[in-house]
Structure formats: C-alpha cells, structure tokens
Short mmCIF file of C-alpha atoms and ligand atoms in Angstrom, two decimals:
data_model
loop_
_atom_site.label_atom_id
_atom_site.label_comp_id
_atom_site.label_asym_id
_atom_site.label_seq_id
_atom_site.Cartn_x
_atom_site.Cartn_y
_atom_site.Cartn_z
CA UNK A 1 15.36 26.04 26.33
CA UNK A 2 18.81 27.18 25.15
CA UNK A 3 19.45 26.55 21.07
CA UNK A 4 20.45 22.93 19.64
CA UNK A 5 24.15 22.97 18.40
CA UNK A 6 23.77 20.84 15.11
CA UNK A 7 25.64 18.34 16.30
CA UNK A 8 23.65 17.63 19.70
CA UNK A 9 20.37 17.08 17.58
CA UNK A 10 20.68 13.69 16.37
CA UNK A 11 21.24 12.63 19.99
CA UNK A 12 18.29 14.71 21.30
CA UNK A 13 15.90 13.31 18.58
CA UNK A 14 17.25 9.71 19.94
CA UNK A 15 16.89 10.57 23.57
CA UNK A 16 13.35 11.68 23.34
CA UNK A 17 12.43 8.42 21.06
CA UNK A 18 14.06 6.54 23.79
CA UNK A 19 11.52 8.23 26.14
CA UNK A 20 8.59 7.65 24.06
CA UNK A 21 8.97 4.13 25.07
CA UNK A 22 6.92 1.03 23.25
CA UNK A 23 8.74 0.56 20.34
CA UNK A 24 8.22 -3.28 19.62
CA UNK A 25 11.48 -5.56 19.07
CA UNK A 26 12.56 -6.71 15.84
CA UNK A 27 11.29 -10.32 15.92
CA UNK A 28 7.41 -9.16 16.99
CA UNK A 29 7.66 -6.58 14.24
CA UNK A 30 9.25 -9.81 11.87
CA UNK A 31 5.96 -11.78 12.60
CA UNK A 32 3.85 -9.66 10.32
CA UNK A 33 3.68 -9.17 6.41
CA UNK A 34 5.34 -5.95 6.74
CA UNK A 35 6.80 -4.89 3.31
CA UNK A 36 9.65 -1.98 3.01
CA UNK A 37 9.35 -0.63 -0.40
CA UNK A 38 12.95 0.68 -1.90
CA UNK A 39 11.25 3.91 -3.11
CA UNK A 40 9.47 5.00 0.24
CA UNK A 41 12.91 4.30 2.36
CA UNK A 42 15.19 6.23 -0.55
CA UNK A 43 12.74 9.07 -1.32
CA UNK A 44 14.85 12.57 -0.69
CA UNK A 45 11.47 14.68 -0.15
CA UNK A 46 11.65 16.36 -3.65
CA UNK A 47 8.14 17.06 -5.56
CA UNK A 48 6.52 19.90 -8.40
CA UNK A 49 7.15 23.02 -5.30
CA UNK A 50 10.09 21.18 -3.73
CA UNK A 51 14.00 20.85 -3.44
CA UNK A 52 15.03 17.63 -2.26
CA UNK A 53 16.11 17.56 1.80
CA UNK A 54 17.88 14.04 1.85
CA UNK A 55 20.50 12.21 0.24
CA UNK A 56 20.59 9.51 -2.29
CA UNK A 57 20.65 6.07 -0.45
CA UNK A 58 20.69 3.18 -2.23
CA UNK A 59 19.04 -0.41 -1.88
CA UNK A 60 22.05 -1.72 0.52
CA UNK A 61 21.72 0.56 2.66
CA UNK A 62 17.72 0.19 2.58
CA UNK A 63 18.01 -3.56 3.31
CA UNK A 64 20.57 -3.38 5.61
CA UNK A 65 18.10 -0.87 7.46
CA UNK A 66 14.77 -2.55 7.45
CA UNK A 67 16.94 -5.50 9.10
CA UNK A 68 17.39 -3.90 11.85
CA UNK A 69 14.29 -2.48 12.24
CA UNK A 70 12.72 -5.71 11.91
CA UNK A 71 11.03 -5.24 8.63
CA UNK A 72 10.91 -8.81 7.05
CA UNK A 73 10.44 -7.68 3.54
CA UNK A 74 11.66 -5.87 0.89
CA UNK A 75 9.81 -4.62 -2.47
CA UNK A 76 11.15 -2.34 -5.43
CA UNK A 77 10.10 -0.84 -8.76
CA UNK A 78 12.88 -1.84 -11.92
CA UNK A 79 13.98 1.63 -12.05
CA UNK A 80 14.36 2.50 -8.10
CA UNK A 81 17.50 -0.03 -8.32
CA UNK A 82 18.69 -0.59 -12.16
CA UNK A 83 19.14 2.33 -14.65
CA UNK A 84 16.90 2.77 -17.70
CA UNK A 85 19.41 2.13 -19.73
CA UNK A 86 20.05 -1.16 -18.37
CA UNK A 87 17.26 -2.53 -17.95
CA UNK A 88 17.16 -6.10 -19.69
CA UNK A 89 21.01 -6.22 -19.80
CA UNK A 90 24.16 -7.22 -18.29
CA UNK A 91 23.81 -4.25 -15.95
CA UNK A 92 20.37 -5.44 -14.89
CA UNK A 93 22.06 -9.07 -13.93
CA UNK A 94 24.42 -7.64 -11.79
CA UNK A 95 22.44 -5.72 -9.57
CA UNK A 96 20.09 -8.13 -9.29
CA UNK A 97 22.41 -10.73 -8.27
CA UNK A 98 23.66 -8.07 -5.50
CA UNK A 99 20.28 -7.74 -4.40
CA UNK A 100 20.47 -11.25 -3.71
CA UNK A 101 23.10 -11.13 -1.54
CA UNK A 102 21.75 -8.49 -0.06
CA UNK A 103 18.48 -9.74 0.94
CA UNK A 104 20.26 -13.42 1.87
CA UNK A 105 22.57 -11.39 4.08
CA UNK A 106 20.36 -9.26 5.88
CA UNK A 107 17.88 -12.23 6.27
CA UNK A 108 15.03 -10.45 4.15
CA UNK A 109 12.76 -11.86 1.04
CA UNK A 110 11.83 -10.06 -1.71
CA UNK A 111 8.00 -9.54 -1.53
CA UNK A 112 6.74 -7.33 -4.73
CA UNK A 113 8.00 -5.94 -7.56
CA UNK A 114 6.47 -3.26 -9.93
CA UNK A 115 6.97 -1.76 -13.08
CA UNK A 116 7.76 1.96 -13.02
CA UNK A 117 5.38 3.25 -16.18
CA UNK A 118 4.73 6.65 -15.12
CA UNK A 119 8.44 8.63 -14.57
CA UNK A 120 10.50 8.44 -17.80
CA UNK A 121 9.62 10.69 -20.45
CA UNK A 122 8.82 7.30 -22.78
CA UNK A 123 6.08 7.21 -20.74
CA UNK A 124 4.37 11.10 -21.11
CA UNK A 125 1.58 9.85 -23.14
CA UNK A 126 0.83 6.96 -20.78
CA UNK A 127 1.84 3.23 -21.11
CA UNK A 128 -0.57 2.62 -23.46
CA UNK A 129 0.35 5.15 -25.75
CA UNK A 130 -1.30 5.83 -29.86
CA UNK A 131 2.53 4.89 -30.66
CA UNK A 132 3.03 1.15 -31.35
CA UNK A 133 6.61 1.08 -29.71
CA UNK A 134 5.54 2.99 -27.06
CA UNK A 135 2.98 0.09 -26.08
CA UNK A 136 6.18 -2.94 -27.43
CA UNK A 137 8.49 -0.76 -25.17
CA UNK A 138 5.51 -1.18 -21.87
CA UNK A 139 5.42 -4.72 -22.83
CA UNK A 140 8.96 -5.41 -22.33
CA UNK A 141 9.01 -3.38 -19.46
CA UNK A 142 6.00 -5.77 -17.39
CA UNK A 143 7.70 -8.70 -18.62
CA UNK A 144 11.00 -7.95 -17.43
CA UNK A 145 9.59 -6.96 -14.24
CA UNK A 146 8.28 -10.65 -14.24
CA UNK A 147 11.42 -12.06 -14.74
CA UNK A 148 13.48 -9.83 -11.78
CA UNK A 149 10.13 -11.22 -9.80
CA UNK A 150 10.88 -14.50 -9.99
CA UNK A 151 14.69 -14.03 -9.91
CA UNK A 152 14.27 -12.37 -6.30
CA UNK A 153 11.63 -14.61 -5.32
CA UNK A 154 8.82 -12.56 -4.68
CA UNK A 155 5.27 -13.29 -4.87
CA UNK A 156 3.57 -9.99 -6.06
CA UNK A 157 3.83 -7.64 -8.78
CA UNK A 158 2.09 -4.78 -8.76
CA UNK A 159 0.58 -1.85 -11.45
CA UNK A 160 -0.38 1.45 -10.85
CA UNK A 161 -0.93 3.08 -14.23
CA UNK A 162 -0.18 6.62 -12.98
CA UNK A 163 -0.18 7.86 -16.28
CA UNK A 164 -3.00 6.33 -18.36
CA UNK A 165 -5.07 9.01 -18.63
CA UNK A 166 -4.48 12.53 -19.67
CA UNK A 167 -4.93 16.43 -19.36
CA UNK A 168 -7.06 16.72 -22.24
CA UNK A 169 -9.68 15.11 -23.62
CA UNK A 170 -10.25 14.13 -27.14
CA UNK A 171 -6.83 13.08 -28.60
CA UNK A 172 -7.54 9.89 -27.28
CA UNK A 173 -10.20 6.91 -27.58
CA UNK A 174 -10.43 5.66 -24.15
CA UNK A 175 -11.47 2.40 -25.01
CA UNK A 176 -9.17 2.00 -27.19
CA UNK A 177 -6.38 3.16 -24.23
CA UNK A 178 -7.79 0.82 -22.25
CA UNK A 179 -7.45 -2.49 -24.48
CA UNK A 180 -3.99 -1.59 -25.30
CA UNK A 181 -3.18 -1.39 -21.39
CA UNK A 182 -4.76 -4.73 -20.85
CA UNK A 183 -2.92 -5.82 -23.61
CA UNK A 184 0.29 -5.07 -21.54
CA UNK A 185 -0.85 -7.07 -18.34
CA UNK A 186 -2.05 -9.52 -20.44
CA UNK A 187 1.78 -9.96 -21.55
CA UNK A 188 3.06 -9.88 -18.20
CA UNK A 189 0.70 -12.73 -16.99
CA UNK A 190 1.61 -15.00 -20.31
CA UNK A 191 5.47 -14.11 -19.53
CA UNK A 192 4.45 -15.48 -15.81
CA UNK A 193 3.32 -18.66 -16.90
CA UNK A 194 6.31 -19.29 -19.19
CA UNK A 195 9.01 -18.40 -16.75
CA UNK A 196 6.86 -19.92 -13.41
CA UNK A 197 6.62 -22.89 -15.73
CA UNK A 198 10.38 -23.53 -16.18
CA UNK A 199 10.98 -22.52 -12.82
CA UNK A 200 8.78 -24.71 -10.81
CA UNK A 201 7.27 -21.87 -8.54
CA UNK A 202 3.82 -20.70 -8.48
CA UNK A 203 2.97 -17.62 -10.97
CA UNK A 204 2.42 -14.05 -9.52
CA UNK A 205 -0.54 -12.45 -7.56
CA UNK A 206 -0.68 -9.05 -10.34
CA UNK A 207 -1.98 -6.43 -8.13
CA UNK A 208 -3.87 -3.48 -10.05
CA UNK A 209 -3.28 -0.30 -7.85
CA UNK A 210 -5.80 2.66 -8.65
CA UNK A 211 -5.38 6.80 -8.25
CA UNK A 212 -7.73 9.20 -9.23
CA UNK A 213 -5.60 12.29 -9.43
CA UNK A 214 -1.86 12.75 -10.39
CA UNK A 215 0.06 12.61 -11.73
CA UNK A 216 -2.54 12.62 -14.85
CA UNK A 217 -5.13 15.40 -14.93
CA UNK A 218 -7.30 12.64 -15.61
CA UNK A 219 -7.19 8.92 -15.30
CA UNK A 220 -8.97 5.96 -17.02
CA UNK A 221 -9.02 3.68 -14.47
CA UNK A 222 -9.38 5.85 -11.09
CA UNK A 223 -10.21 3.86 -8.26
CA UNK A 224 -10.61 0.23 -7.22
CA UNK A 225 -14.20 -0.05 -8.53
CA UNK A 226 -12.65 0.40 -11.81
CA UNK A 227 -10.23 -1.80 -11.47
CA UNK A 228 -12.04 -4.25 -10.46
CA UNK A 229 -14.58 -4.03 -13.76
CA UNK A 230 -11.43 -3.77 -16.15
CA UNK A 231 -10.48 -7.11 -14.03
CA UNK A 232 -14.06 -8.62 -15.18
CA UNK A 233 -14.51 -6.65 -18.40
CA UNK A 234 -12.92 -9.33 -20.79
CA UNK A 235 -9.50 -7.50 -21.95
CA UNK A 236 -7.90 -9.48 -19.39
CA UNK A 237 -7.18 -12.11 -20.17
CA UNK A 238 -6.66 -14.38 -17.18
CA UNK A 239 -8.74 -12.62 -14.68
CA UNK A 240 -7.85 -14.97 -12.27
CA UNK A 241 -3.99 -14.00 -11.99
CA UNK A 242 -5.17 -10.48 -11.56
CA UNK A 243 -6.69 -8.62 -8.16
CA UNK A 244 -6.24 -5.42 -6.28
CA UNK A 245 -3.53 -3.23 -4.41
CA UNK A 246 -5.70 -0.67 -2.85
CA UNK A 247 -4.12 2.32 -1.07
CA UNK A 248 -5.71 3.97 1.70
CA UNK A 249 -5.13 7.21 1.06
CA UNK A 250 -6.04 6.37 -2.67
CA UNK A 251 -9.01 5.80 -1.41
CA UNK A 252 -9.66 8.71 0.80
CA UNK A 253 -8.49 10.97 -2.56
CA UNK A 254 -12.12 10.59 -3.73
CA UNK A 255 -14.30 10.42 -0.99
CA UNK A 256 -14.39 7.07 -0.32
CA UNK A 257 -15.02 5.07 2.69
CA UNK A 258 -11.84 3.33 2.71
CA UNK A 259 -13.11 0.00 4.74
CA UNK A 260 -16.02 -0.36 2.29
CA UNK A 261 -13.64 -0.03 -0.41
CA UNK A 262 -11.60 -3.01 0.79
CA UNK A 263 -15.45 -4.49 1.31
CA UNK A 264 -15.51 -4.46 -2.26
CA UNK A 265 -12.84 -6.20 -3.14
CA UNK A 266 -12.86 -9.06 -0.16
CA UNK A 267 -16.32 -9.65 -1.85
CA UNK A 268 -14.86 -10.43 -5.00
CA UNK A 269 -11.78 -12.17 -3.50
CA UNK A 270 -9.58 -9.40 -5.04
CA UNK A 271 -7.86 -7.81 -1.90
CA UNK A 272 -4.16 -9.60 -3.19
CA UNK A 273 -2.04 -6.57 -1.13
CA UNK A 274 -2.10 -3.81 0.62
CA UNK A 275 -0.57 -0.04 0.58
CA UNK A 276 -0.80 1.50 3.54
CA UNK A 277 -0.05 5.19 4.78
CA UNK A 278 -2.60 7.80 5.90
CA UNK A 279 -3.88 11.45 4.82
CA UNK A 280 -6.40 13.61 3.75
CA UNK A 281 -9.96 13.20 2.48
CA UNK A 282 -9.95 14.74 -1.23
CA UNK A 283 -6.64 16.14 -1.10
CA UNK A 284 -3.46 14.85 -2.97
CA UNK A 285 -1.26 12.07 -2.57
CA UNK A 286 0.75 13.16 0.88
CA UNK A 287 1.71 9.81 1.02
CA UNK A 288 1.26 10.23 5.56
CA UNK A 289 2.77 7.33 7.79
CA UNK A 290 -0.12 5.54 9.37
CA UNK A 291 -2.29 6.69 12.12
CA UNK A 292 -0.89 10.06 12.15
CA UNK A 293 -4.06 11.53 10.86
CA UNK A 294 -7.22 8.88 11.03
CA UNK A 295 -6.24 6.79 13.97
CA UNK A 296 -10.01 5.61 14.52
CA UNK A 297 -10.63 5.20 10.80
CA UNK A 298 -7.57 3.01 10.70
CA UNK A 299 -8.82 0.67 13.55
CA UNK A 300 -12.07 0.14 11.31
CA UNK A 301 -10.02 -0.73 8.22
CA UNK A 302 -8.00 -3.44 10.50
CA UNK A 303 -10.44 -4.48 12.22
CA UNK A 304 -12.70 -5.51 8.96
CA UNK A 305 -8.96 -7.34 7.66
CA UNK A 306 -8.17 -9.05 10.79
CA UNK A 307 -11.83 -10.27 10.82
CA UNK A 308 -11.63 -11.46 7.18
CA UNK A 309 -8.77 -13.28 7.21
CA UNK A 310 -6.76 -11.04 4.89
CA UNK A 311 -3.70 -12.26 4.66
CA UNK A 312 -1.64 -10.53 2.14
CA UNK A 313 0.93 -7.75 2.80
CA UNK A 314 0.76 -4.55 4.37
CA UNK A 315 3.49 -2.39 2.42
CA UNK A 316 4.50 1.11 3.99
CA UNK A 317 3.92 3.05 0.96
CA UNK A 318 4.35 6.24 2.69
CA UNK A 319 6.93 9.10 2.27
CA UNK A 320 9.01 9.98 5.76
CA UNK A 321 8.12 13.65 5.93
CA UNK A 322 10.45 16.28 4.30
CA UNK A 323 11.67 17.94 7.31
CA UNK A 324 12.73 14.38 8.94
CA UNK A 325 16.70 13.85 8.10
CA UNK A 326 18.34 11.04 7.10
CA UNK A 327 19.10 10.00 10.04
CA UNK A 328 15.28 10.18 11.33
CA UNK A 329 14.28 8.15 8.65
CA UNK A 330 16.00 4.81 10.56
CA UNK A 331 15.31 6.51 13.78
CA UNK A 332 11.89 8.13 13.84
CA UNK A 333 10.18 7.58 10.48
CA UNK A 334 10.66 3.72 9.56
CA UNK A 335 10.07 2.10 12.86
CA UNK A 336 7.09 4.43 14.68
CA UNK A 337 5.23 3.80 10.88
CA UNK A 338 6.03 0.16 11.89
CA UNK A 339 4.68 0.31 15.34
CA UNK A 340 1.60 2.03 15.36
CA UNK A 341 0.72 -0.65 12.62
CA UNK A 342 1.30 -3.27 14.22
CA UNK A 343 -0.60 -1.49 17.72
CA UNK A 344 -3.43 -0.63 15.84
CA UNK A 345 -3.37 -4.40 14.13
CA UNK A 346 -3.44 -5.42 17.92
CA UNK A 347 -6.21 -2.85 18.63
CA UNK A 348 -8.23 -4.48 16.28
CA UNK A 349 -7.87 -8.32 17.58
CA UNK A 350 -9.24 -5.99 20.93
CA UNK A 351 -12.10 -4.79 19.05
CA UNK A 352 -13.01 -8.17 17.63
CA UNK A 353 -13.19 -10.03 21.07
CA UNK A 354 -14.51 -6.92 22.84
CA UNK A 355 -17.55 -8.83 24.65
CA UNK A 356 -19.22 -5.20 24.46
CA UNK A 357 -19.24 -5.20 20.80
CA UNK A 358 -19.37 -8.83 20.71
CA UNK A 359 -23.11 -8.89 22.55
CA UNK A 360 -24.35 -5.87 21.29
CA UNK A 361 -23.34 -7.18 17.63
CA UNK A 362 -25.35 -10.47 18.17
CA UNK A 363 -28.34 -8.54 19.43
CA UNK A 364 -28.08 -6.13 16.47
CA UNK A 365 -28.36 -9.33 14.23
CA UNK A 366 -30.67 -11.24 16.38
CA UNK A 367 -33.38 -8.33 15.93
CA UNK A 368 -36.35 -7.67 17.90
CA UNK A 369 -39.64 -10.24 18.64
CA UNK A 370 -43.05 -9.40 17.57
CA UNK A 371 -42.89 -8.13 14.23
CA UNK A 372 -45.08 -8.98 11.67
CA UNK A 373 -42.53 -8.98 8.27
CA UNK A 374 -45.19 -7.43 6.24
CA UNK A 375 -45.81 -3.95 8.08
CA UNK A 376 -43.34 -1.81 8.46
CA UNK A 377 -44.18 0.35 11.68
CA UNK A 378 -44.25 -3.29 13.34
CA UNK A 379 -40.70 -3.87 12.34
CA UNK A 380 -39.54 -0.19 13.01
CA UNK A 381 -41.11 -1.00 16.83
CA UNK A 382 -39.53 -4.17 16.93
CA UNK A 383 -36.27 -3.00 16.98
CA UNK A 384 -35.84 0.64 17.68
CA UNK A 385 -34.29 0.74 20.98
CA UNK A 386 -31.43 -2.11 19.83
CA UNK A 387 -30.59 0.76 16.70
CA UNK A 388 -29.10 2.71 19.92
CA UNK A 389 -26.60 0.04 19.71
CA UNK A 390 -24.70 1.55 16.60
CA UNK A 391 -23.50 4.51 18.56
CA UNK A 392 -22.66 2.58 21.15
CA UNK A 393 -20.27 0.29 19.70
CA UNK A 394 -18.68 3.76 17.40
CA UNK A 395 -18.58 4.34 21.52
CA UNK A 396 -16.65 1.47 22.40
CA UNK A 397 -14.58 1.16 19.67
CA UNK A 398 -13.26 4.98 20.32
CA UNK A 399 -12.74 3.52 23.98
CA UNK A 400 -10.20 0.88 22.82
CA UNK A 401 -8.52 3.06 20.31
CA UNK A 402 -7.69 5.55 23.86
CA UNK A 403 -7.49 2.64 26.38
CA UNK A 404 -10.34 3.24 28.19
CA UNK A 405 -11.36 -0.58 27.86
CA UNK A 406 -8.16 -1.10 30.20
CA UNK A 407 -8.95 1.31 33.08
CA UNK A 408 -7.28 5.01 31.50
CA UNK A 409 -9.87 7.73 32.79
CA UNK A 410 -9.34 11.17 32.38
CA UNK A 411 -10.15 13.19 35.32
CA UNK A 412 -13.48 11.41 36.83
C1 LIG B 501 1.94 6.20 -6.29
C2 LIG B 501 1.84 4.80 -5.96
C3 LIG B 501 3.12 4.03 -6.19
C4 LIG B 501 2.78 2.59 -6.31
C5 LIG B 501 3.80 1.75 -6.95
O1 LIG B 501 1.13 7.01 -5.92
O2 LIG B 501 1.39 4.65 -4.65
O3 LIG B 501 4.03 4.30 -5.19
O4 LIG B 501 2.41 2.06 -5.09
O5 LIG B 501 4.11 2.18 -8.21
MG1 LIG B 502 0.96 2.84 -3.69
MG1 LIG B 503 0.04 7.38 -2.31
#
C-alpha cells in the first residue's frame, strides 16, 4: 500500500469504520443507562511517562458529541468543568447554568457527579489529611459537589478516594484517616438531605469507588470489600444513602474475580453504579474500552447483571487510547466502546435464555437420586456425571460469545 497523505487519513479511518458495519443507531444506544463521563471524553492521553497527544475539548463540545452518538447521559467531576479557584462562586454559577443549556439542548441529563479529591496539590496528603483545614477544605468540596448534583439533576455522586492512603507508613494513624474521611461523606449526605429537602427531589445514591494501587503507594480502603465494611463499620453515618461504584478493571488490579466482586455487593444491595472499561489482571489502571481484552469475562459480568436486575448505570470510564486522534475519539473510540456494550449486554439476554444452559442449569440444581445425605461417596456417585455439566455450559457460553449458537462454523 502506497503512504497516507495526512490529510487522506481521517477519511480512511472513516471508510474502514463504515466497513466494519454494526454500529447501532442513536435511539437503541439511547435505551440504555449509558453514562459519558466529561473526563474520559476530554482526556488528551497525558500520564507520569507521557506528553499529551490531543487537544483540550471542553464540556460543549463533549455533550454536543455524546448526542450524536446516542449517549443519553452525561457525568463530570467539579474540577473537569469549573476552575479551582471558582469553585463555590460566581464563576461556578455560570458554568453550571451553561451546562444546563447544554444538556437541555443536546437532549441529555446529567447522571453523576463526583468530587475530584485526589489532583490538586491541597490534596497530597489525602482528603483526610492530619491538617484540620485540609479535612474543612474536603468538606466543602463533597458538599458543593452535592449542590451542582442537584442543580444538574443527577441522581449519583460518586467517591473514589484516590489519595487516602500513602507511600509510607507510620506518619499516619489509619484509623484515625479513616474516621476523618467518613467524616467528609458523612457531610455530604447531611448537605443531601438539607438541599433534597428544600428541593423536593429524592437525595443522592453516594457511590464509594475503590483502587488498590495509584495513585497512592498504598491505600486505606482498596477494594470493594473494604468499602463495603467502612459502609457497615459505624463512621457512616447513614449507611443507607451510601453503596458501591465498582470498576472492572479495579477489580481485576488485585486479582479479583470481577463477577464475584459485583456478587458481593448485589448481596448486600450495594451495586448503586457501575464503571466500566477493560484491562489487565494485576497491572495498573489502563483504563481499556470494553471487550477489547476479556470479551468472555465480560459476558459473565453481564450476564450475572442482566440476571439480577441491576439497574443502575453503566459509565464508560475508560481512556480512548493515546495514539487515537481527536477526531477518532467521536469516530472510533466513543461509539465502538458504546457498541460492543451494548452487544455483549445483548449476548448476555442470549446466555440467559440459552435452553442449553437453561436445562443443564436446572439439572445442576436438581442433583442426582439415590443419595443417602449422610455419606459422602453416596453423594459424590449421585451426581458425578451431571459435574460434566460445568464445562459444558463455560462451552456454550464461549459458543454465544463467537456465534456459534446461530450457525457460524469454522471450517467443518
Ligand atoms: C480513577 C477513577 C476515577 C473515578 C472518578 O481511577 O476511576 O476516574 O471513577 O473519580
Ligand atoms: Mg472509575
Ligand atoms: Mg480505572
């Protein structure tokens, strides 16, 4: 192939997407909780070993974008939008009340919003800092948040306390760290109730979001487990305004089984929202669209949601890869992240009314005859051939995720 002048790549990037076929229209992608957060759609690609490779867009722009795209909603930390500086102020009014024109224009709601307590230098000893106005300053920042919240509408706001923990150890009491943190959500919730109050809406679903690496060395309250015991532990104070945003690949950072994780919290009736992206088992926080790296592991995880009911959002917290332009963010990135969701989602509703999996489930609960439920080799011989079932529906499932289930065979 001869070399792509520059300015016959956009089109050849658009030509081939055209030829991948299957995107799904705006108004099927609209039907799902699909939130677009600013900071995924605006991040330039820059890290610790890397230059920036985009340009600055801002939250117009973003909006106007996910429109089009079909991407119903739209979610934002305070300082991915308003300055530092104005944060609590006049500034702070005005942008927010262009973000609601924004949204109204475009035809989008406001899902989430989260306080950013992990970027600004204020916060290098973690929100919940040995400095009193360190932890006053945090306090004002969750409560603020709460306000913009329920000035845009939305229904979530979410934590992830990337920087309550520490390099190294012994400066700090942990428990200690970890009252003063809850002391912080415990003013966001009370600021809820007042403002919900004298608004007439419903308070916010606080989402606690876990990490266990980065950017901290260490961090107090590393994955959803932990979460969910500082939930339960008695700091917080109103337990019941508080549950979880996992991440996947939060998950998969420490090992975990990602779909038991989510287990977890379904049990306890904790699973308020959901980040989604993909990556690497024990590795950092690549922050992968969906599907590009555990396809099958993905099914599982939508396939235990779509059978529970979960009904909460699914927000793209992903980063469009470095080397994709600006231009491939609206025409590559945003919308194939969409899609494969939403195939996979539809995967899963295949999975779940699979009459393979759906019979050899029943007979995997139904068990075996003839055992006597005091001796042990009689149960073992009761059911051993049905066990064969496990691999067989791992089997089937695989099928689906390719197609075979539909008639695709690879050379019989
Ligand atoms: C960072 C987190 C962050 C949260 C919101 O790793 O995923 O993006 O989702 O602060
Ligand atoms: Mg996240
Ligand atoms: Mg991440």
């Amino acid at each position: 192939m001869k070399p792509v002048p520059p300015n016959q790549q956009q089109a050849l990037v658009e030509r081939l997407m055209q030829a991948c076929g299957g995107g799904y229209s705006p108004e099927t992608r609209r039907k799902h909780f699909i939130t677009g957060p600013q900071w995924a759609a605006s991040y330039q690609g820059q890290a610790l070993f890397h230059a920036p490779t985009r340009t600055a867009i801002g939250f117009e722009d973003v909006i106007r974008e996910f429109a089009k795209i079909g991407i119903g909603y739209w979610c934002t930390h305070d300082t991915d939008v308003i300055p530092t500086e104005q944060l609590g102020k006049d500034g702070q009014h005005q942008i927010v009340a262009r973000i609601q024109k924004s949204l109204a224009e475009h035809g989008l709601k406001c899902s989430m919003v989260t306080t950013e307590t992990f970027y600004h230098e204020v916060f290098v000893a973690g929100p919940a800092a040995e400095a009193p106005e360190v932890r006053c300053y945090a306090a004002f920042r969750v409560r603020n948040t709460v306000d913009i919240g329920h000035e845009l509408g939305a229904e979530y706001a979410v934590y992830w306390p990337g920087s309550l923990g520490y390099y190294t150890q012994g400066a700090i009491d942990e428990t200690e760290s970890l009252r003063w943190y809850a002391d912080a959500l415990n003013a966001a919730c009370e600021r809820d109730i007042e403002i919900a109050k004298k608004k007439n809406r419903p308070t916010l679903k606080h989402c606690l979001e876990a990490k266990p690496f980065e950017p901290q060395g260490e961090i107090l309250l590393p994955t959803s487990d932990a979460m969910l015991g500082f939930i339960f532990s008695g700091l917080v104070k109103r337990p019941e305004m508080v549950g979880l945003n996992p991440e996947y690949l939060h998950e998969l950072m420490w090992g975990a089984a990602v779909r038991a994780a989510l287990a977890r919290a379904l049990v306890c009736g904790k699973l308020f929202h959901f980040d989604i992206n993909d990556g690497y088992r024990l590795k950092h926080d690549v922050d992968i669209a969906i599907g590009l790296v555990n396809p099958l592991d993905w099914l599982n995880v939508l396939v235990l949601l779509r059978s529970h009911g979960y009904n909460g959002p699914f927000n793209l917290d992903y980063k469009p890869p470095r080397t994709t332009s600006n231009a491939g963010v609206w025409a590559v990135s945003v919308p194939t992240m969409v899609d494969r969701f939403i195939t996979l989602w539809e995967m899963a509703g295949e999975v779940i009314s699979d009459p393979i999996i759906t019979e050899a489930t029943e007979a995997l609960k139904a068990g075996g005859t003839g055992a006597d439920t005091k001796n042990a080799e009689s149960i073992v011989k009761a059911n051993k051939e049905l066990l064969s079932l496990h691999e067989l529906i791992a089997h089937r499932i695989f099928q689906i995720l390719i197609g075979a289930h539909r008639g695709r065979t690879y050379s019989l």
